[in-house]
Amino acid sequence: MRRLVSETTLRPRQLILPLFVAEGAQEPRPIGSMPGVVQHTRDTLRRAAAEAVEAGVGGLMLFGVPATRDAVGSAATDVDGILNVALRDLRSDLGDDTVLMADTCLDEFTDHGHCGVLDASGTVDNDATLDRYAEMALAQAEAGAHMLGPSGMMDGQVGVIRRALDDADYAETGILAYSAKYASAFYGPFREAVDSQLTGDRNTYQQDPGNAREALREIELDIAEGADAVMVKPALAYLDIVKAAAEASPVPVAAYNISGEYSMIEGAAANGWIDRERTILEVLTSIRRAGADLILTYWAAEAAAWLD
Ligand code: PBG
């Protein structure tokens, strides 16, 4: 009877698995603060991606960890850069069996760790960054990404990427916009995951955790600029925003169950303080209940197997 009247569905196709691939890695490198998550080699990435697709996940979100970094994040737009090479690997293995997505952001590739390029005073230069995002988008579309995930929170990023794609005949490449992305302490473990070089913070371009109305404004702007789906991030401390976005948005809403949310549960479960599987399914259900159509989660493949 409980199954009959259950209000919230949680299905593998609603889950997107974020994956990390490191240039030059000979073995998968464990990420200490995210037990169970690794920086993949090109080969182990291919295997993990195939397994996740086999388990039924709806999509993959790929992040690259380059061997060398510079001020403008050159490796992000290099056809031989690790993220673009890995996208080509996965597209050739998986074709259209899954929705292959890429993080369209410079922070993994810059030697200062910011999501954009800096001006002479060391501040992130919004408009100069947009030019780099357009180039990065084209490199990723060319490498086979079905959908791009601009996550840098620069004003105008969705519009610039949409135009660049359309002008280069990539009209079918979609955009999953990180629209309401908060300046959050929960990104901590991700910094280790991508060997981030960041020393300051992202308060000048990500949202203030206290602001809700601003999130809806960001979502509206991204939709007007051509976003095919919008995202709220992090998920758990922002379920009110997920709900408001789901009520307002005419396009699908994603929520990113981020690194720190993953690590808290893994840490507590490893100590025997909580039941791991029940907690994970409860968390994912809560994000769906709040209204997210899609969930990015490091548990995507494992949870998909349970749900099957
Ligand atoms: C930026 C980006 C970040 C995450 C996804 N894309 C880091 C940041 O904005 O600081 C965080 C994901 C996570 O914490 O799991 N490229």
Short mmCIF file of N, CA and C in Angstrom, two decimals, residues 20-196:
data_model
loop_
_atom_site.label_atom_id
_atom_site.label_comp_id
_atom_site.label_asym_id
_atom_site.label_seq_id
_atom_site.Cartn_x
_atom_site.Cartn_y
_atom_site.Cartn_z
N PHE A 20 35.70 12.45 -12.68
CA PHE A 20 36.94 13.21 -12.80
C PHE A 20 37.96 12.40 -13.60
N VAL A 21 38.66 13.06 -14.51
CA VAL A 21 39.72 12.38 -15.26
C VAL A 21 40.98 13.24 -15.19
N ALA A 22 42.10 12.60 -14.83
CA ALA A 22 43.35 13.34 -14.63
C ALA A 22 44.35 13.05 -15.75
N GLU A 23 44.89 14.12 -16.28
CA GLU A 23 45.90 13.98 -17.33
C GLU A 23 47.14 13.27 -16.79
N GLY A 24 47.60 12.28 -17.53
CA GLY A 24 48.85 11.62 -17.16
C GLY A 24 48.72 10.59 -16.04
N ALA A 25 47.53 10.40 -15.49
CA ALA A 25 47.39 9.42 -14.40
C ALA A 25 47.60 8.01 -14.95
N GLN A 26 48.42 7.22 -14.25
CA GLN A 26 48.66 5.83 -14.66
C GLN A 26 47.73 4.90 -13.89
N GLU A 27 47.33 5.33 -12.71
CA GLU A 27 46.42 4.58 -11.84
C GLU A 27 45.35 5.56 -11.40
N PRO A 28 44.14 5.07 -11.07
CA PRO A 28 43.15 5.97 -10.50
C PRO A 28 43.70 6.54 -9.18
N ARG A 29 43.51 7.84 -8.97
CA ARG A 29 44.02 8.46 -7.75
C ARG A 29 42.86 8.71 -6.80
N PRO A 30 42.90 8.08 -5.62
CA PRO A 30 41.83 8.29 -4.64
C PRO A 30 41.77 9.76 -4.21
N ILE A 31 40.57 10.25 -3.95
CA ILE A 31 40.38 11.60 -3.42
C ILE A 31 40.06 11.43 -1.93
N GLY A 32 41.02 11.83 -1.09
CA GLY A 32 40.92 11.51 0.34
C GLY A 32 39.63 11.96 1.00
N SER A 33 39.18 13.16 0.63
CA SER A 33 37.99 13.71 1.30
C SER A 33 36.68 13.22 0.66
N MET A 34 36.81 12.40 -0.39
CA MET A 34 35.60 11.83 -1.02
C MET A 34 35.81 10.32 -1.18
N PRO A 35 35.75 9.60 -0.07
CA PRO A 35 36.03 8.16 -0.13
C PRO A 35 35.15 7.47 -1.18
N GLY A 36 35.79 6.70 -2.06
CA GLY A 36 35.03 6.00 -3.09
C GLY A 36 35.03 6.73 -4.43
N VAL A 37 35.47 8.01 -4.44
CA VAL A 37 35.55 8.77 -5.69
C VAL A 37 37.03 8.91 -6.05
N VAL A 38 37.35 8.82 -7.32
CA VAL A 38 38.75 8.90 -7.75
C VAL A 38 38.91 9.89 -8.90
N GLN A 39 40.16 10.30 -9.11
CA GLN A 39 40.54 10.93 -10.37
C GLN A 39 40.89 9.77 -11.29
N HIS A 40 40.14 9.61 -12.36
CA HIS A 40 40.34 8.46 -13.24
C HIS A 40 41.50 8.66 -14.21
N THR A 41 42.04 7.55 -14.68
CA THR A 41 42.90 7.55 -15.86
C THR A 41 41.94 7.54 -17.06
N ARG A 42 42.46 7.74 -18.24
CA ARG A 42 41.58 7.68 -19.42
C ARG A 42 40.91 6.32 -19.52
N ASP A 43 41.66 5.27 -19.21
CA ASP A 43 41.10 3.92 -19.31
C ASP A 43 40.05 3.62 -18.25
N THR A 44 40.37 3.95 -16.99
CA THR A 44 39.39 3.62 -15.94
C THR A 44 38.15 4.50 -16.08
N LEU A 45 38.32 5.70 -16.65
CA LEU A 45 37.16 6.54 -16.91
C LEU A 45 36.21 5.84 -17.88
N ARG A 46 36.77 5.27 -18.94
CA ARG A 46 35.94 4.60 -19.95
C ARG A 46 35.15 3.46 -19.31
N ARG A 47 35.83 2.72 -18.42
CA ARG A 47 35.14 1.60 -17.76
C ARG A 47 34.04 2.09 -16.82
N ALA A 48 34.38 3.11 -16.01
CA ALA A 48 33.40 3.62 -15.04
C ALA A 48 32.19 4.21 -15.76
N ALA A 49 32.45 4.88 -16.88
CA ALA A 49 31.36 5.49 -17.64
C ALA A 49 30.46 4.40 -18.22
N ALA A 50 31.06 3.36 -18.78
CA ALA A 50 30.27 2.28 -19.37
C ALA A 50 29.43 1.58 -18.30
N GLU A 51 30.02 1.38 -17.12
CA GLU A 51 29.29 0.73 -16.03
C GLU A 51 28.11 1.57 -15.58
N ALA A 52 28.32 2.88 -15.49
CA ALA A 52 27.24 3.77 -15.04
C ALA A 52 26.10 3.76 -16.05
N VAL A 53 26.45 3.77 -17.31
CA VAL A 53 25.41 3.76 -18.35
C VAL A 53 24.67 2.42 -18.31
N GLU A 54 25.41 1.36 -18.10
CA GLU A 54 24.82 0.02 -17.96
C GLU A 54 23.84 0.00 -16.78
N ALA A 55 24.20 0.70 -15.71
CA ALA A 55 23.34 0.74 -14.52
C ALA A 55 22.10 1.60 -14.74
N GLY A 56 22.08 2.35 -15.83
CA GLY A 56 20.87 3.10 -16.19
C GLY A 56 20.87 4.59 -15.89
N VAL A 57 22.03 5.14 -15.48
CA VAL A 57 22.03 6.58 -15.17
C VAL A 57 21.64 7.38 -16.43
N GLY A 58 21.09 8.55 -16.19
CA GLY A 58 20.60 9.36 -17.29
C GLY A 58 21.68 10.15 -18.01
N GLY A 59 22.80 10.41 -17.33
CA GLY A 59 23.84 11.22 -17.95
C GLY A 59 25.13 11.17 -17.16
N LEU A 60 26.18 11.70 -17.78
CA LEU A 60 27.50 11.79 -17.16
C LEU A 60 27.96 13.24 -17.24
N MET A 61 28.59 13.73 -16.18
CA MET A 61 29.15 15.10 -16.18
C MET A 61 30.65 14.98 -15.95
N LEU A 62 31.42 15.39 -16.94
CA LEU A 62 32.86 15.17 -16.90
C LEU A 62 33.66 16.41 -16.48
N PHE A 63 34.62 16.19 -15.57
CA PHE A 63 35.55 17.23 -15.13
C PHE A 63 36.98 16.79 -15.45
N GLY A 64 37.80 17.71 -15.93
CA GLY A 64 39.19 17.38 -16.27
C GLY A 64 40.16 17.96 -15.26
N VAL A 65 41.21 17.21 -14.96
CA VAL A 65 42.29 17.67 -14.09
C VAL A 65 43.56 17.70 -14.93
N PRO A 66 43.99 18.90 -15.34
CA PRO A 66 45.15 19.00 -16.25
C PRO A 66 46.47 18.82 -15.51
N ALA A 67 47.53 18.52 -16.27
CA ALA A 67 48.86 18.38 -15.66
C ALA A 67 49.51 19.75 -15.49
N THR A 68 49.18 20.70 -16.37
CA THR A 68 49.75 22.05 -16.23
C THR A 68 48.64 23.09 -16.35
N ARG A 69 48.83 24.19 -15.65
CA ARG A 69 47.83 25.25 -15.61
C ARG A 69 48.48 26.58 -15.97
N ASP A 70 47.67 27.52 -16.46
CA ASP A 70 48.18 28.88 -16.68
C ASP A 70 47.08 29.89 -16.38
N ALA A 71 47.39 31.17 -16.60
CA ALA A 71 46.48 32.23 -16.16
C ALA A 71 45.14 32.21 -16.89
N VAL A 72 45.14 31.75 -18.15
CA VAL A 72 43.89 31.79 -18.92
C VAL A 72 43.25 30.41 -19.07
N GLY A 73 43.87 29.40 -18.48
CA GLY A 73 43.30 28.05 -18.56
C GLY A 73 43.39 27.47 -19.96
N SER A 74 44.57 27.59 -20.58
CA SER A 74 44.74 27.16 -21.97
C SER A 74 44.33 25.70 -22.22
N ALA A 75 44.56 24.84 -21.25
CA ALA A 75 44.27 23.42 -21.44
C ALA A 75 42.77 23.15 -21.66
N ALA A 76 41.95 24.12 -21.26
CA ALA A 76 40.51 23.94 -21.41
C ALA A 76 40.07 24.00 -22.87
N THR A 77 40.83 24.75 -23.67
CA THR A 77 40.43 24.94 -25.06
C THR A 77 41.34 24.19 -26.03
N ASP A 78 42.37 23.55 -25.49
CA ASP A 78 43.30 22.77 -26.31
C ASP A 78 42.59 21.48 -26.76
N VAL A 79 42.60 21.18 -28.05
CA VAL A 79 41.94 19.93 -28.51
C VAL A 79 42.56 18.71 -27.85
N ASP A 80 43.84 18.84 -27.45
CA ASP A 80 44.50 17.72 -26.77
C ASP A 80 44.45 17.85 -25.25
N GLY A 81 43.70 18.83 -24.75
CA GLY A 81 43.52 18.98 -23.30
C GLY A 81 42.75 17.77 -22.77
N ILE A 82 43.01 17.44 -21.51
CA ILE A 82 42.49 16.17 -20.96
C ILE A 82 40.95 16.07 -21.03
N LEU A 83 40.26 17.18 -20.77
CA LEU A 83 38.80 17.09 -20.78
C LEU A 83 38.28 16.82 -22.20
N ASN A 84 38.88 17.47 -23.17
CA ASN A 84 38.42 17.28 -24.55
C ASN A 84 38.79 15.89 -25.09
N VAL A 85 39.96 15.42 -24.71
CA VAL A 85 40.38 14.07 -25.12
C VAL A 85 39.43 13.02 -24.51
N ALA A 86 39.13 13.20 -23.24
CA ALA A 86 38.27 12.23 -22.55
C ALA A 86 36.84 12.27 -23.10
N LEU A 87 36.37 13.47 -23.46
CA LEU A 87 35.03 13.56 -24.08
C LEU A 87 35.01 12.75 -25.37
N ARG A 88 36.08 12.88 -26.15
CA ARG A 88 36.15 12.14 -27.42
C ARG A 88 36.14 10.63 -27.15
N ASP A 89 36.90 10.20 -26.13
CA ASP A 89 36.91 8.77 -25.75
C ASP A 89 35.49 8.29 -25.45
N LEU A 90 34.82 9.04 -24.59
CA LEU A 90 33.51 8.57 -24.13
C LEU A 90 32.46 8.64 -25.23
N ARG A 91 32.54 9.66 -26.07
CA ARG A 91 31.55 9.75 -27.15
C ARG A 91 31.75 8.60 -28.14
N SER A 92 33.02 8.24 -28.36
CA SER A 92 33.24 7.15 -29.31
C SER A 92 32.83 5.81 -28.69
N ASP A 93 32.99 5.65 -27.37
CA ASP A 93 32.55 4.40 -26.72
C ASP A 93 31.03 4.32 -26.62
N LEU A 94 30.41 5.44 -26.24
CA LEU A 94 29.01 5.38 -25.81
C LEU A 94 28.03 5.94 -26.83
N GLY A 95 28.52 6.67 -27.82
CA GLY A 95 27.62 7.23 -28.83
C GLY A 95 26.52 8.03 -28.17
N ASP A 96 25.28 7.68 -28.49
CA ASP A 96 24.13 8.38 -27.92
C ASP A 96 23.44 7.55 -26.84
N ASP A 97 24.18 6.60 -26.24
CA ASP A 97 23.57 5.77 -25.19
C ASP A 97 23.30 6.55 -23.91
N THR A 98 24.00 7.67 -23.74
CA THR A 98 23.78 8.48 -22.56
C THR A 98 23.88 9.94 -22.97
N VAL A 99 23.58 10.85 -22.04
CA VAL A 99 23.78 12.27 -22.32
C VAL A 99 25.14 12.64 -21.74
N LEU A 100 26.07 12.88 -22.62
CA LEU A 100 27.44 13.19 -22.22
C LEU A 100 27.56 14.70 -22.00
N MET A 101 27.94 15.07 -20.77
CA MET A 101 28.02 16.49 -20.40
C MET A 101 29.43 16.84 -19.96
N ALA A 102 29.77 18.12 -20.09
CA ALA A 102 31.09 18.58 -19.68
C ALA A 102 30.97 19.84 -18.85
N ASP A 103 31.83 19.95 -17.85
CA ASP A 103 31.89 21.18 -17.06
C ASP A 103 32.54 22.26 -17.93
N THR A 104 31.79 23.32 -18.19
CA THR A 104 32.33 24.40 -19.03
C THR A 104 32.74 25.54 -18.10
N CYS A 105 33.95 25.42 -17.56
CA CYS A 105 34.44 26.39 -16.58
C CYS A 105 35.95 26.31 -16.53
N LEU A 106 36.59 27.43 -16.19
CA LEU A 106 38.05 27.48 -16.27
C LEU A 106 38.78 27.11 -14.99
N ASP A 107 38.06 26.98 -13.87
CA ASP A 107 38.78 26.88 -12.58
C ASP A 107 39.70 25.67 -12.46
N GLU A 108 39.36 24.58 -13.13
CA GLU A 108 40.25 23.42 -13.06
C GLU A 108 41.55 23.67 -13.84
N PHE A 109 41.50 24.66 -14.73
CA PHE A 109 42.60 24.85 -15.69
C PHE A 109 43.45 26.08 -15.43
N THR A 110 43.00 26.95 -14.51
CA THR A 110 43.76 28.18 -14.25
C THR A 110 44.73 27.98 -13.08
N ASP A 111 45.86 28.69 -13.15
CA ASP A 111 46.86 28.54 -12.09
C ASP A 111 46.49 29.35 -10.85
N HIS A 112 45.44 30.19 -10.95
CA HIS A 112 44.96 30.92 -9.77
C HIS A 112 43.67 30.31 -9.24
N GLY A 113 43.11 29.35 -9.98
CA GLY A 113 41.95 28.60 -9.48
C GLY A 113 40.61 29.29 -9.62
N HIS A 114 40.59 30.50 -10.21
CA HIS A 114 39.30 31.17 -10.39
C HIS A 114 38.59 30.65 -11.63
N CYS A 115 37.29 30.87 -11.67
CA CYS A 115 36.46 30.36 -12.77
C CYS A 115 36.62 31.19 -14.05
N GLY A 116 37.33 32.30 -13.96
CA GLY A 116 37.51 33.13 -15.13
C GLY A 116 38.92 33.67 -15.20
N VAL A 117 39.16 34.53 -16.21
CA VAL A 117 40.46 35.19 -16.30
C VAL A 117 40.44 36.44 -15.42
N LEU A 118 41.61 36.91 -15.03
CA LEU A 118 41.69 38.04 -14.11
C LEU A 118 42.07 39.31 -14.85
N ASP A 119 41.63 40.45 -14.31
CA ASP A 119 42.08 41.73 -14.87
C ASP A 119 43.37 42.15 -14.16
N ALA A 120 43.86 43.33 -14.51
CA ALA A 120 45.16 43.77 -13.98
C ALA A 120 45.17 43.85 -12.45
N SER A 121 44.00 44.07 -11.86
CA SER A 121 43.96 44.20 -10.40
C SER A 121 43.75 42.85 -9.70
N GLY A 122 43.64 41.77 -10.50
CA GLY A 122 43.48 40.46 -9.89
C GLY A 122 42.04 40.05 -9.65
N THR A 123 41.11 40.87 -10.18
CA THR A 123 39.69 40.54 -10.04
C THR A 123 39.23 39.77 -11.28
N VAL A 124 38.26 38.88 -11.11
CA VAL A 124 37.77 38.13 -12.25
C VAL A 124 37.10 39.09 -13.24
N ASP A 125 37.52 39.00 -14.49
CA ASP A 125 37.03 39.87 -15.56
C ASP A 125 35.89 39.14 -16.28
N ASN A 126 34.67 39.54 -15.94
CA ASN A 126 33.48 38.83 -16.46
C ASN A 126 33.50 38.72 -17.99
N ASP A 127 33.64 39.87 -18.67
CA ASP A 127 33.44 39.84 -20.12
C ASP A 127 34.60 39.19 -20.87
N ALA A 128 35.82 39.35 -20.34
CA ALA A 128 36.95 38.65 -20.97
C ALA A 128 36.79 37.14 -20.79
N THR A 129 36.19 36.75 -19.68
CA THR A 129 35.97 35.33 -19.43
C THR A 129 34.97 34.75 -20.41
N LEU A 130 33.98 35.55 -20.80
CA LEU A 130 32.95 35.06 -21.74
C LEU A 130 33.59 34.60 -23.06
N ASP A 131 34.60 35.32 -23.51
CA ASP A 131 35.27 34.92 -24.76
C ASP A 131 35.91 33.54 -24.60
N ARG A 132 36.50 33.31 -23.44
CA ARG A 132 37.13 32.01 -23.18
C ARG A 132 36.07 30.90 -23.10
N TYR A 133 34.94 31.21 -22.49
CA TYR A 133 33.86 30.20 -22.39
C TYR A 133 33.34 29.82 -23.78
N ALA A 134 33.24 30.81 -24.66
CA ALA A 134 32.75 30.51 -26.02
C ALA A 134 33.71 29.55 -26.71
N GLU A 135 35.01 29.82 -26.55
CA GLU A 135 36.02 28.92 -27.16
C GLU A 135 35.96 27.53 -26.54
N MET A 136 35.78 27.50 -25.22
CA MET A 136 35.74 26.22 -24.51
C MET A 136 34.52 25.42 -24.93
N ALA A 137 33.40 26.12 -25.09
CA ALA A 137 32.16 25.45 -25.51
C ALA A 137 32.34 24.80 -26.87
N LEU A 138 32.98 25.51 -27.77
CA LEU A 138 33.19 24.95 -29.12
C LEU A 138 34.10 23.73 -29.07
N ALA A 139 35.14 23.80 -28.24
CA ALA A 139 36.06 22.66 -28.12
C ALA A 139 35.32 21.44 -27.57
N GLN A 140 34.43 21.66 -26.62
CA GLN A 140 33.71 20.54 -26.00
C GLN A 140 32.64 19.98 -26.94
N ALA A 141 31.98 20.86 -27.67
CA ALA A 141 30.96 20.39 -28.63
C ALA A 141 31.66 19.57 -29.72
N GLU A 142 32.79 20.09 -30.16
CA GLU A 142 33.55 19.40 -31.20
C GLU A 142 34.03 18.03 -30.70
N ALA A 143 34.34 17.95 -29.41
CA ALA A 143 34.83 16.69 -28.83
C ALA A 143 33.70 15.70 -28.57
N GLY A 144 32.46 16.14 -28.71
CA GLY A 144 31.36 15.17 -28.62
C GLY A 144 30.40 15.33 -27.46
N ALA A 145 30.53 16.40 -26.67
CA ALA A 145 29.58 16.60 -25.58
C ALA A 145 28.19 16.86 -26.14
N HIS A 146 27.18 16.21 -25.56
CA HIS A 146 25.80 16.48 -25.97
C HIS A 146 25.28 17.75 -25.30
N MET A 147 25.81 18.00 -24.09
CA MET A 147 25.28 19.09 -23.29
C MET A 147 26.42 19.73 -22.52
N LEU A 148 26.41 21.06 -22.45
CA LEU A 148 27.48 21.76 -21.75
C LEU A 148 26.96 22.30 -20.42
N GLY A 149 27.83 22.31 -19.43
CA GLY A 149 27.44 22.78 -18.11
C GLY A 149 28.24 23.99 -17.68
N PRO A 150 27.86 25.19 -18.16
CA PRO A 150 28.59 26.38 -17.72
C PRO A 150 28.37 26.59 -16.22
N SER A 151 29.46 26.52 -15.44
CA SER A 151 29.33 26.56 -13.98
C SER A 151 30.06 27.73 -13.34
N GLY A 152 30.51 28.69 -14.18
CA GLY A 152 31.35 29.76 -13.65
C GLY A 152 30.61 30.97 -13.10
N MET A 153 29.28 30.99 -13.29
CA MET A 153 28.46 32.10 -12.77
C MET A 153 28.89 33.48 -13.30
N MET A 154 29.38 33.54 -14.55
CA MET A 154 29.63 34.84 -15.16
C MET A 154 28.31 35.33 -15.77
N ASP A 155 28.06 36.62 -15.67
CA ASP A 155 26.84 37.17 -16.27
C ASP A 155 26.93 37.04 -17.79
N GLY A 156 25.89 36.53 -18.40
CA GLY A 156 25.84 36.44 -19.86
C GLY A 156 26.43 35.16 -20.43
N GLN A 157 26.87 34.25 -19.56
CA GLN A 157 27.59 33.06 -20.08
C GLN A 157 26.71 32.16 -20.95
N VAL A 158 25.46 32.03 -20.59
CA VAL A 158 24.60 31.13 -21.37
C VAL A 158 24.37 31.69 -22.77
N GLY A 159 24.09 32.98 -22.85
CA GLY A 159 23.83 33.60 -24.15
C GLY A 159 25.04 33.53 -25.08
N VAL A 160 26.21 33.80 -24.53
CA VAL A 160 27.43 33.78 -25.34
C VAL A 160 27.72 32.36 -25.84
N ILE A 161 27.52 31.39 -24.99
CA ILE A 161 27.77 29.99 -25.39
C ILE A 161 26.74 29.55 -26.42
N ARG A 162 25.47 29.93 -26.20
CA ARG A 162 24.42 29.54 -27.15
C ARG A 162 24.73 30.09 -28.55
N ARG A 163 25.13 31.37 -28.59
CA ARG A 163 25.43 31.99 -29.88
C ARG A 163 26.63 31.33 -30.55
N ALA A 164 27.65 31.06 -29.77
CA ALA A 164 28.86 30.43 -30.33
C ALA A 164 28.51 29.06 -30.91
N LEU A 165 27.70 28.31 -30.19
CA LEU A 165 27.31 26.97 -30.67
C LEU A 165 26.49 27.08 -31.95
N ASP A 166 25.52 27.98 -31.94
CA ASP A 166 24.64 28.11 -33.12
C ASP A 166 25.43 28.56 -34.35
N ASP A 167 26.35 29.51 -34.14
CA ASP A 167 27.13 30.03 -35.27
C ASP A 167 28.05 28.96 -35.86
N ALA A 168 28.39 27.96 -35.06
CA ALA A 168 29.31 26.93 -35.54
C ALA A 168 28.56 25.64 -35.88
N ASP A 169 27.26 25.75 -36.08
CA ASP A 169 26.46 24.58 -36.45
C ASP A 169 26.36 23.51 -35.38
N TYR A 170 26.44 23.92 -34.13
CA TYR A 170 26.18 22.99 -33.03
C TYR A 170 24.84 23.32 -32.38
N ALA A 171 23.84 23.55 -33.22
CA ALA A 171 22.53 23.94 -32.70
C ALA A 171 21.94 22.86 -31.80
N GLU A 172 22.37 21.61 -31.99
CA GLU A 172 21.78 20.52 -31.20
C GLU A 172 22.49 20.30 -29.87
N THR A 173 23.60 20.96 -29.65
CA THR A 173 24.28 20.83 -28.36
C THR A 173 23.52 21.65 -27.32
N GLY A 174 23.14 21.01 -26.23
CA GLY A 174 22.31 21.66 -25.22
C GLY A 174 23.12 22.34 -24.12
N ILE A 175 22.41 23.12 -23.30
CA ILE A 175 23.06 23.81 -22.18
C ILE A 175 22.31 23.53 -20.88
N LEU A 176 23.04 22.91 -19.96
CA LEU A 176 22.54 22.74 -18.59
C LEU A 176 23.21 23.85 -17.78
N ALA A 177 22.46 24.90 -17.51
CA ALA A 177 23.04 26.09 -16.88
C ALA A 177 23.09 25.97 -15.37
N TYR A 178 24.29 26.16 -14.81
CA TYR A 178 24.39 26.29 -13.35
C TYR A 178 23.90 27.70 -13.05
N SER A 179 22.61 27.83 -12.82
CA SER A 179 22.02 29.17 -12.73
C SER A 179 22.12 29.77 -11.34
N ALA A 180 21.69 28.99 -10.35
CA ALA A 180 21.71 29.46 -8.97
C ALA A 180 22.77 28.67 -8.22
N LYS A 181 23.99 29.15 -8.33
CA LYS A 181 25.11 28.46 -7.70
C LYS A 181 25.63 29.33 -6.57
N TYR A 182 25.56 28.79 -5.36
CA TYR A 182 25.89 29.56 -4.18
C TYR A 182 27.36 29.43 -3.80
N ALA A 183 27.91 30.49 -3.22
CA ALA A 183 29.29 30.47 -2.70
C ALA A 183 29.26 29.63 -1.42
N SER A 184 29.57 28.36 -1.55
CA SER A 184 29.31 27.40 -0.48
C SER A 184 30.56 26.76 0.08
N ALA A 185 30.56 26.54 1.39
CA ALA A 185 31.66 25.82 2.03
C ALA A 185 31.60 24.33 1.68
N PHE A 186 30.45 23.88 1.21
CA PHE A 186 30.29 22.45 0.88
C PHE A 186 31.09 22.03 -0.36
N TYR A 187 31.67 22.98 -1.08
CA TYR A 187 32.51 22.61 -2.23
C TYR A 187 33.90 22.14 -1.79
N GLY A 188 34.20 22.21 -0.49
CA GLY A 188 35.54 21.89 0.01
C GLY A 188 36.19 20.67 -0.62
N PRO A 189 35.56 19.50 -0.53
CA PRO A 189 36.22 18.30 -1.07
C PRO A 189 36.44 18.35 -2.58
N PHE A 190 35.61 19.10 -3.30
CA PHE A 190 35.79 19.23 -4.76
C PHE A 190 37.13 19.89 -5.08
N ARG A 191 37.54 20.80 -4.20
CA ARG A 191 38.83 21.49 -4.43
C ARG A 191 39.95 20.47 -4.46
N GLU A 192 39.87 19.48 -3.59
CA GLU A 192 40.87 18.41 -3.62
C GLU A 192 40.68 17.55 -4.87
N ALA A 193 39.43 17.32 -5.24
CA ALA A 193 39.13 16.44 -6.37
C ALA A 193 39.76 16.94 -7.66
N VAL A 194 39.85 18.26 -7.82
CA VAL A 194 40.41 18.81 -9.07
C VAL A 194 41.75 19.52 -8.83
N ASP A 195 42.38 19.26 -7.69
CA ASP A 195 43.66 19.91 -7.33
C ASP A 195 43.55 21.42 -7.51
N SER A 196 42.48 22.01 -7.04
CA SER A 196 42.24 23.44 -7.25
C SER A 196 43.36 24.30 -6.65
#
